mmCIF file of C-alpha atoms in Angstrom:
data_model
loop_
_atom_site.group_PDB
_atom_site.id
_atom_site.type_symbol
_atom_site.label_atom_id
_atom_site.label_comp_id
_atom_site.label_asym_id
_atom_site.label_seq_id
_atom_site.Cartn_x
_atom_site.Cartn_y
_atom_site.Cartn_z
ATOM 1 C CA MET Q 250 66.841 -3.463 -14.579
ATOM 2 C CA SER Q 251 70.429 -3.050 -15.687
ATOM 3 C CA THR Q 252 72.960 -5.793 -15.101
ATOM 4 C CA THR Q 253 76.687 -5.278 -14.752
ATOM 5 C CA VAL Q 254 77.947 -7.580 -17.471
ATOM 6 C CA PRO Q 255 81.426 -9.078 -17.118
ATOM 7 C CA ALA Q 256 83.669 -8.416 -20.095
ATOM 8 C CA TRP Q 257 83.871 -12.120 -20.936
ATOM 9 C CA ALA Q 258 80.075 -12.407 -21.168
ATOM 10 C CA ALA Q 259 79.836 -9.565 -23.661
ATOM 11 C CA ALA Q 260 82.916 -10.577 -25.644
ATOM 12 C CA GLY Q 261 82.624 -11.682 -29.259
ATOM 13 C CA PRO Q 262 84.348 -15.062 -28.813
ATOM 14 C CA TYR Q 263 81.906 -16.182 -26.134
ATOM 15 C CA ALA Q 264 78.841 -15.131 -28.107
ATOM 16 C CA ALA Q 265 80.341 -16.630 -31.290
ATOM 17 C CA ALA Q 266 80.916 -19.967 -29.558
ATOM 18 C CA LEU Q 267 77.298 -20.114 -28.404
ATOM 19 C CA HIS Q 268 76.096 -19.150 -31.880
ATOM 20 C CA ALA Q 269 78.269 -21.791 -33.557
ATOM 21 C CA GLY Q 270 77.573 -24.395 -30.894
ATOM 22 C CA ARG Q 271 81.232 -25.230 -30.391
ATOM 23 C CA GLY Q 272 84.469 -24.020 -28.776
ATOM 24 C CA PRO Q 273 87.197 -24.018 -27.970
ATOM 25 C CA LEU Q 274 86.678 -22.050 -24.777
ATOM 26 C CA PHE Q 275 88.510 -22.489 -21.497
ATOM 27 C CA LEU Q 276 88.803 -21.053 -18.025
ATOM 28 C CA ARG Q 277 92.478 -20.298 -17.392
ATOM 29 C CA ARG Q 278 94.059 -19.921 -13.988
ATOM 30 C CA ALA Q 279 96.973 -17.595 -13.381
ATOM 31 C CA ASP Q 280 99.369 -20.556 -13.433
ATOM 32 C CA GLY Q 281 98.264 -21.448 -16.973
ATOM 33 C CA TRP Q 282 96.062 -24.420 -16.056
ATOM 34 C CA LEU Q 283 93.097 -24.732 -18.439
ATOM 35 C CA LEU Q 284 89.595 -26.015 -17.734
ATOM 36 C CA PRO Q 285 87.782 -26.858 -20.997
ATOM 37 C CA LEU Q 286 84.231 -25.536 -21.252
ATOM 38 C CA GLU Q 287 81.822 -28.030 -22.792
ATOM 39 C CA VAL Q 288 80.208 -25.665 -25.271
ATOM 40 C CA GLU Q 289 79.117 -28.465 -27.601
ATOM 41 C CA ARG Q 290 77.216 -30.261 -24.829
ATOM 42 C CA TRP Q 291 75.690 -27.056 -23.515
ATOM 43 C CA CYS Q 292 74.415 -26.100 -26.982
ATOM 44 C CA ALA Q 293 73.008 -29.544 -27.738
ATOM 45 C CA ARG Q 294 69.665 -30.893 -26.568
ATOM 46 C CA ALA Q 295 69.473 -32.078 -22.982
ATOM 47 C CA ASP Q 296 71.067 -35.519 -22.841
ATOM 48 C CA ALA Q 297 70.057 -38.561 -20.805
ATOM 49 C CA VAL Q 298 72.060 -37.424 -17.774
ATOM 50 C CA ASP Q 299 70.421 -33.984 -17.905
ATOM 51 C CA LEU Q 300 66.966 -35.507 -18.263
ATOM 52 C CA ALA Q 301 67.475 -37.648 -15.162
ATOM 53 C CA VAL Q 302 68.358 -34.502 -13.202
ATOM 54 C CA LEU Q 303 65.299 -32.665 -14.524
ATOM 55 C CA ASP Q 304 63.115 -35.615 -13.478
ATOM 56 C CA ARG Q 305 64.022 -34.730 -9.882
ATOM 57 C CA CYS Q 306 62.873 -31.111 -10.144
ATOM 58 C CA GLU Q 307 59.990 -30.016 -7.946
ATOM 59 C CA GLY Q 308 57.586 -27.158 -8.592
ATOM 60 C CA THR Q 309 58.844 -24.091 -10.413
ATOM 61 C CA VAL Q 310 62.474 -24.186 -11.523
ATOM 62 C CA LEU Q 311 65.144 -21.482 -11.622
ATOM 63 C CA ASP Q 312 68.220 -22.393 -13.700
ATOM 64 C CA VAL Q 313 71.116 -20.246 -12.460
ATOM 65 C CA GLY Q 314 73.697 -19.650 -15.184
ATOM 66 C CA CYS Q 315 71.425 -21.210 -17.789
ATOM 67 C CA GLY Q 316 73.860 -20.725 -20.677
ATOM 68 C CA PRO Q 317 72.284 -21.435 -24.069
ATOM 69 C CA GLY Q 318 69.197 -22.819 -22.371
ATOM 70 C CA ARG Q 319 68.939 -26.535 -23.051
ATOM 71 C CA LEU Q 320 67.547 -27.287 -19.584
ATOM 72 C CA VAL Q 321 65.055 -24.419 -19.519
ATOM 73 C CA ALA Q 322 63.852 -25.401 -22.986
ATOM 74 C CA GLU Q 323 63.365 -29.021 -21.942
ATOM 75 C CA LEU Q 324 61.481 -28.058 -18.796
ATOM 76 C CA THR Q 325 59.273 -25.688 -20.782
ATOM 77 C CA ALA Q 326 58.545 -28.436 -23.296
ATOM 78 C CA ARG Q 327 57.420 -30.579 -20.377
ATOM 79 C CA GLY Q 328 54.967 -27.893 -19.353
ATOM 80 C CA ARG Q 329 56.951 -26.814 -16.295
ATOM 81 C CA THR Q 330 57.298 -23.208 -15.155
ATOM 82 C CA ALA Q 331 61.016 -22.525 -15.574
ATOM 83 C CA LEU Q 332 63.209 -19.458 -15.822
ATOM 84 C CA GLY Q 333 66.856 -19.221 -16.791
ATOM 85 C CA ILE Q 334 69.138 -16.412 -15.679
ATOM 86 C CA ASP Q 335 72.528 -15.598 -17.154
ATOM 87 C CA VAL Q 336 74.783 -12.541 -17.366
ATOM 88 C CA SER Q 337 75.380 -13.197 -21.059
ATOM 89 C CA GLU Q 338 72.935 -11.589 -23.486
ATOM 90 C CA ALA Q 339 73.885 -14.186 -26.098
ATOM 91 C CA ALA Q 340 72.956 -16.982 -23.690
ATOM 92 C CA VAL Q 341 69.646 -15.369 -22.818
ATOM 93 C CA ASP Q 342 68.783 -14.812 -26.486
ATOM 94 C CA HIS Q 343 69.664 -18.427 -27.312
ATOM 95 C CA THR Q 344 67.431 -19.687 -24.498
ATOM 96 C CA ILE Q 345 64.520 -17.601 -25.708
ATOM 97 C CA ARG Q 346 64.995 -18.852 -29.282
ATOM 98 C CA LEU Q 347 64.679 -22.395 -27.934
ATOM 99 C CA GLY Q 348 61.309 -21.489 -26.440
ATOM 100 C CA GLY Q 349 62.361 -20.938 -22.829
ATOM 101 C CA GLN Q 350 62.061 -17.899 -20.577
ATOM 102 C CA ALA Q 351 65.296 -16.195 -19.553
ATOM 103 C CA LEU Q 352 66.551 -12.962 -18.034
ATOM 104 C CA ARG Q 353 69.966 -11.334 -18.249
ATOM 105 C CA ARG Q 354 70.557 -11.135 -14.550
ATOM 106 C CA SER Q 355 73.140 -12.112 -11.933
ATOM 107 C CA VAL Q 356 71.993 -14.528 -9.265
ATOM 108 C CA PHE Q 357 73.038 -11.930 -6.693
ATOM 109 C CA GLU Q 358 70.664 -9.296 -8.101
ATOM 110 C CA PRO Q 359 66.948 -9.101 -7.275
ATOM 111 C CA LEU Q 360 65.055 -11.851 -9.106
ATOM 112 C CA PRO Q 361 61.419 -12.723 -9.766
ATOM 113 C CA GLY Q 362 59.791 -15.081 -7.291
ATOM 114 C CA GLU Q 363 62.370 -14.824 -4.529
ATOM 115 C CA GLY Q 364 61.548 -17.280 -1.764
ATOM 116 C CA ARG Q 365 59.017 -19.141 -3.917
ATOM 117 C CA TRP Q 366 61.037 -21.312 -6.307
ATOM 118 C CA GLY Q 367 60.541 -25.043 -5.906
ATOM 119 C CA THR Q 368 63.919 -25.980 -7.387
ATOM 120 C CA VAL Q 369 67.149 -24.126 -8.082
ATOM 121 C CA LEU Q 370 69.591 -25.640 -10.579
ATOM 122 C CA LEU Q 371 73.369 -25.099 -10.421
ATOM 123 C CA MET Q 372 74.489 -27.270 -13.312
ATOM 124 C CA ASP Q 373 77.605 -27.381 -15.505
ATOM 125 C CA GLY Q 374 79.955 -26.207 -12.769
ATOM 126 C CA ASN Q 375 77.813 -23.210 -11.822
ATOM 127 C CA ILE Q 376 78.404 -23.872 -8.135
ATOM 128 C CA GLY Q 377 81.522 -21.843 -8.949
ATOM 129 C CA ILE Q 378 79.643 -18.619 -9.737
ATOM 130 C CA GLY Q 379 81.060 -15.708 -7.779
ATOM 131 C CA GLY Q 380 83.969 -17.691 -6.361
ATOM 132 C CA ASP Q 381 82.305 -17.945 -2.931
ATOM 133 C CA PRO Q 382 80.352 -21.207 -2.509
ATOM 134 C CA ALA Q 383 79.051 -20.298 0.944
ATOM 135 C CA ALA Q 384 77.580 -17.040 -0.352
ATOM 136 C CA LEU Q 385 76.046 -18.768 -3.370
ATOM 137 C CA LEU Q 386 74.427 -21.439 -1.201
ATOM 138 C CA GLU Q 387 73.041 -18.762 1.098
ATOM 139 C CA ARG Q 388 71.622 -16.935 -1.918
ATOM 140 C CA ALA Q 389 70.071 -20.144 -3.254
ATOM 141 C CA ALA Q 390 68.427 -20.736 0.119
ATOM 142 C CA ARG Q 391 66.783 -17.310 -0.061
ATOM 143 C CA LEU Q 392 65.516 -17.993 -3.584
ATOM 144 C CA LEU Q 393 63.897 -21.298 -2.668
ATOM 145 C CA ARG Q 394 60.623 -21.803 -0.874
ATOM 146 C CA PRO Q 395 61.027 -23.390 2.586
ATOM 147 C CA GLY Q 396 61.981 -27.020 2.026
ATOM 148 C CA GLY Q 397 62.795 -26.338 -1.638
ATOM 149 C CA LEU Q 398 65.309 -28.366 -3.622
ATOM 150 C CA LEU Q 399 68.782 -27.416 -4.843
ATOM 151 C CA LEU Q 400 70.297 -29.626 -7.558
ATOM 152 C CA ALA Q 401 73.997 -28.965 -8.090
ATOM 153 C CA GLU Q 402 76.611 -30.518 -10.360
ATOM 154 C CA THR Q 403 80.007 -30.909 -8.724
ATOM 155 C CA ALA Q 404 83.468 -31.419 -10.173
ATOM 156 C CA ALA Q 405 84.452 -34.927 -11.206
ATOM 157 C CA VAL Q 406 87.459 -34.790 -8.865
ATOM 158 C CA ASP Q 407 87.765 -34.062 -5.147
ATOM 159 C CA VAL Q 408 88.663 -30.383 -5.167
ATOM 160 C CA ASP Q 409 87.935 -27.202 -3.197
ATOM 161 C CA GLU Q 410 89.386 -24.344 -5.224
ATOM 162 C CA ARG Q 411 88.645 -20.628 -5.223
ATOM 163 C CA VAL Q 412 90.668 -18.625 -7.698
ATOM 164 C CA HIS Q 413 90.494 -15.871 -10.305
ATOM 165 C CA VAL Q 414 90.310 -17.064 -13.901
ATOM 166 C CA HIS Q 415 90.207 -15.674 -17.411
ATOM 167 C CA LEU Q 416 87.944 -16.877 -20.195
ATOM 168 C CA THR Q 417 90.092 -17.757 -23.188
ATOM 169 C CA ASP Q 418 89.628 -19.220 -26.636
ATOM 170 C CA ALA Q 419 93.203 -20.603 -26.488
ATOM 171 C CA ARG Q 420 94.474 -17.594 -28.434
ATOM 172 C CA ALA Q 421 93.995 -14.739 -26.000
ATOM 173 C CA ALA Q 422 92.416 -14.058 -22.625
ATOM 174 C CA ILE Q 423 89.007 -12.370 -22.844
ATOM 175 C CA GLY Q 424 88.294 -9.530 -20.453
ATOM 176 C CA SER Q 425 89.477 -9.204 -16.869
ATOM 177 C CA PRO Q 426 89.960 -12.109 -14.462
ATOM 178 C CA PHE Q 427 86.901 -13.004 -12.401
ATOM 179 C CA PRO Q 428 86.392 -15.111 -9.261
ATOM 180 C CA TRP Q 429 85.441 -18.747 -9.713
ATOM 181 C CA ALA Q 430 85.256 -21.884 -7.593
ATOM 182 C CA ARG Q 431 85.468 -25.600 -8.282
ATOM 183 C CA LEU Q 432 83.999 -28.002 -5.756
ATOM 184 C CA GLY Q 433 83.915 -31.748 -5.572
ATOM 185 C CA THR Q 434 81.009 -33.435 -3.816
ATOM 186 C CA ALA Q 435 82.740 -33.667 -0.440
ATOM 187 C CA ALA Q 436 83.624 -29.972 -0.495
ATOM 188 C CA LEU Q 437 80.091 -28.929 -1.428
ATOM 189 C CA LEU Q 438 78.636 -30.969 1.408
ATOM 190 C CA ARG Q 439 81.006 -29.254 3.848
ATOM 191 C CA TYR Q 440 79.719 -25.858 2.762
ATOM 192 C CA ALA Q 441 76.110 -27.068 2.851
ATOM 193 C CA TYR Q 442 76.104 -27.887 6.559
ATOM 194 C CA ARG Q 443 72.840 -25.952 7.013
ATOM 195 C CA TRP Q 444 71.067 -27.941 4.294
ATOM 196 C CA GLU Q 445 69.384 -31.326 4.474
ATOM 197 C CA ARG Q 446 71.131 -33.855 2.244
ATOM 198 C CA ALA Q 447 68.676 -35.264 -0.287
ATOM 199 C CA GLY Q 448 70.967 -37.451 -2.369
ATOM 200 C CA GLN Q 449 74.149 -37.681 -4.390
ATOM 201 C CA TRP Q 450 74.889 -39.672 -7.517
ATOM 202 C CA THR Q 451 77.156 -40.138 -10.504
ATOM 203 C CA ALA Q 452 75.978 -40.562 -14.108
ATOM 204 C CA GLY Q 453 77.817 -40.346 -17.398
ATOM 205 C CA GLY Q 454 81.027 -39.355 -15.624
ATOM 206 C CA ARG Q 455 79.257 -36.390 -13.992
ATOM 207 C CA ARG Q 456 78.521 -35.933 -10.295
ATOM 208 C CA PHE Q 457 75.497 -34.380 -8.635
ATOM 209 C CA VAL Q 458 74.193 -33.446 -5.216
ATOM 210 C CA ALA Q 459 70.617 -32.795 -4.110
ATOM 211 C CA LEU Q 460 70.100 -30.555 -1.086
ATOM 212 C CA ARG Q 461 66.878 -29.524 0.576
ATOM 213 C CA GLY Q 462 66.437 -26.114 2.162
ATOM 214 C CA LEU Q 463 65.388 -25.926 5.766
ATOM 215 C CA PRO Q 464 61.808 -25.097 6.777
ATOM 216 C CA VAL Q 465 61.343 -21.567 8.086
ATOM 217 C CA ALA Q 466 61.473 -22.561 11.772
ATOM 218 C CA ASP Q 467 64.712 -24.499 11.272
ATOM 219 C CA ARG Q 468 66.309 -21.675 9.252
ATOM 220 C CA THR Q 469 66.093 -19.351 12.246
ATOM 221 C CA ALA Q 470 67.513 -21.938 14.606
ATOM 222 C CA SER Q 471 70.436 -22.712 12.312
ATOM 223 C CA SER Q 472 71.338 -19.096 11.536
ATOM 224 C CA SER Q 473 73.402 -18.803 14.711
ATOM 225 C CA ALA Q 474 75.187 -22.119 14.224
ATOM 226 C CA GLU Q 475 78.942 -21.897 13.791
ATOM 227 C CA PRO Q 476 80.205 -23.325 10.501
ATOM 228 C CA PRO Q 477 82.753 -26.130 10.694
ATOM 229 C CA LYS Q 478 86.356 -25.082 10.250
ATOM 230 C CA ARG Q 479 87.484 -25.661 6.698
ATOM 231 C CA SER Q 480 90.106 -24.493 4.264
ATOM 232 C CA ALA Q 481 90.316 -24.421 0.500
ATOM 233 C CA VAL Q 482 92.292 -27.147 -1.198
ATOM 234 C CA ILE Q 483 93.954 -25.815 -4.323
ATOM 235 C CA ASN Q 484 94.302 -28.437 -7.028
ATOM 236 C CA SER Q 485 97.088 -27.608 -9.461
ATOM 237 C CA GLN Q 486 97.138 -30.940 -11.261
ATOM 238 C CA ARG Q 487 97.431 -29.756 -14.841
ATOM 239 C CA ALA Q 488 96.795 -33.157 -16.365
ATOM 240 C CA ALA Q 489 93.336 -33.470 -14.862
ATOM 241 C CA ASN Q 490 90.376 -32.727 -17.156
ATOM 242 C CA PRO Q 491 87.271 -32.363 -14.949
ATOM 243 C CA SER Q 492 83.980 -31.819 -16.725
ATOM 244 C CA GLY Q 493 82.305 -28.767 -15.334
ATOM 245 C CA GLY Q 494 52.720 -18.712 -6.225
ATOM 246 C CA SER Q 495 54.506 -19.105 -9.354
ATOM 247 C CA PRO Q 496 57.399 -16.830 -10.097
ATOM 248 C CA VAL Q 497 56.944 -14.648 -13.156
ATOM 249 C CA ALA Q 498 59.771 -13.528 -15.461
ATOM 250 C CA ASN Q 499 59.810 -9.785 -15.970
ATOM 251 C CA ARG Q 500 62.547 -8.380 -18.186
#
């Protein structure tokens, strides 16, 4: 299956950063605000905060936007069935070199094991994928088995932002702008009104939310429910530095 790869994912600077294990890389808004990407942490082994999140995983695990694969590799080492997906070929290759399974695929494309995953991970700010949190949560619900678990990392500040950003290495923008979102915990919970809340916590300066998908009977009943009125809160505080059966993988 072919995947439409964003220009930033195929660009040399992004692949080079993953290969070297360090940045700098940033997401840049149109107003010049920069969000540092934590390449060094992503390319390192799963740290204590990561491990505590992985301890909560149930059943088979799908890591959406797996990056260089530290979480998939750790789960695999634990003997868990885990698959990473990422639009970057460099990220997928890195994950496989670490011993994990990964596919170059968008979360919005057909995926192995749809409706059967025990846990979906949206770590490292990946709740922002696609720039539409409601659509991403709906997609995650369809990927999970009934009552499955979503573990998401939220921004370290209270924000609800949907914008277009560039990837940049601080010298030049890479590729075309693409939609992205940043959500704090409160914002994510507003979007997740159809989910059962299963916990929220802070560790190592990072924030997380656990949500449980509805059983099949409850999904049908909730599908006609009207969402609460809400609006995006755009945070332009430049000084802030927020941190952001079994499925089978067939390439």
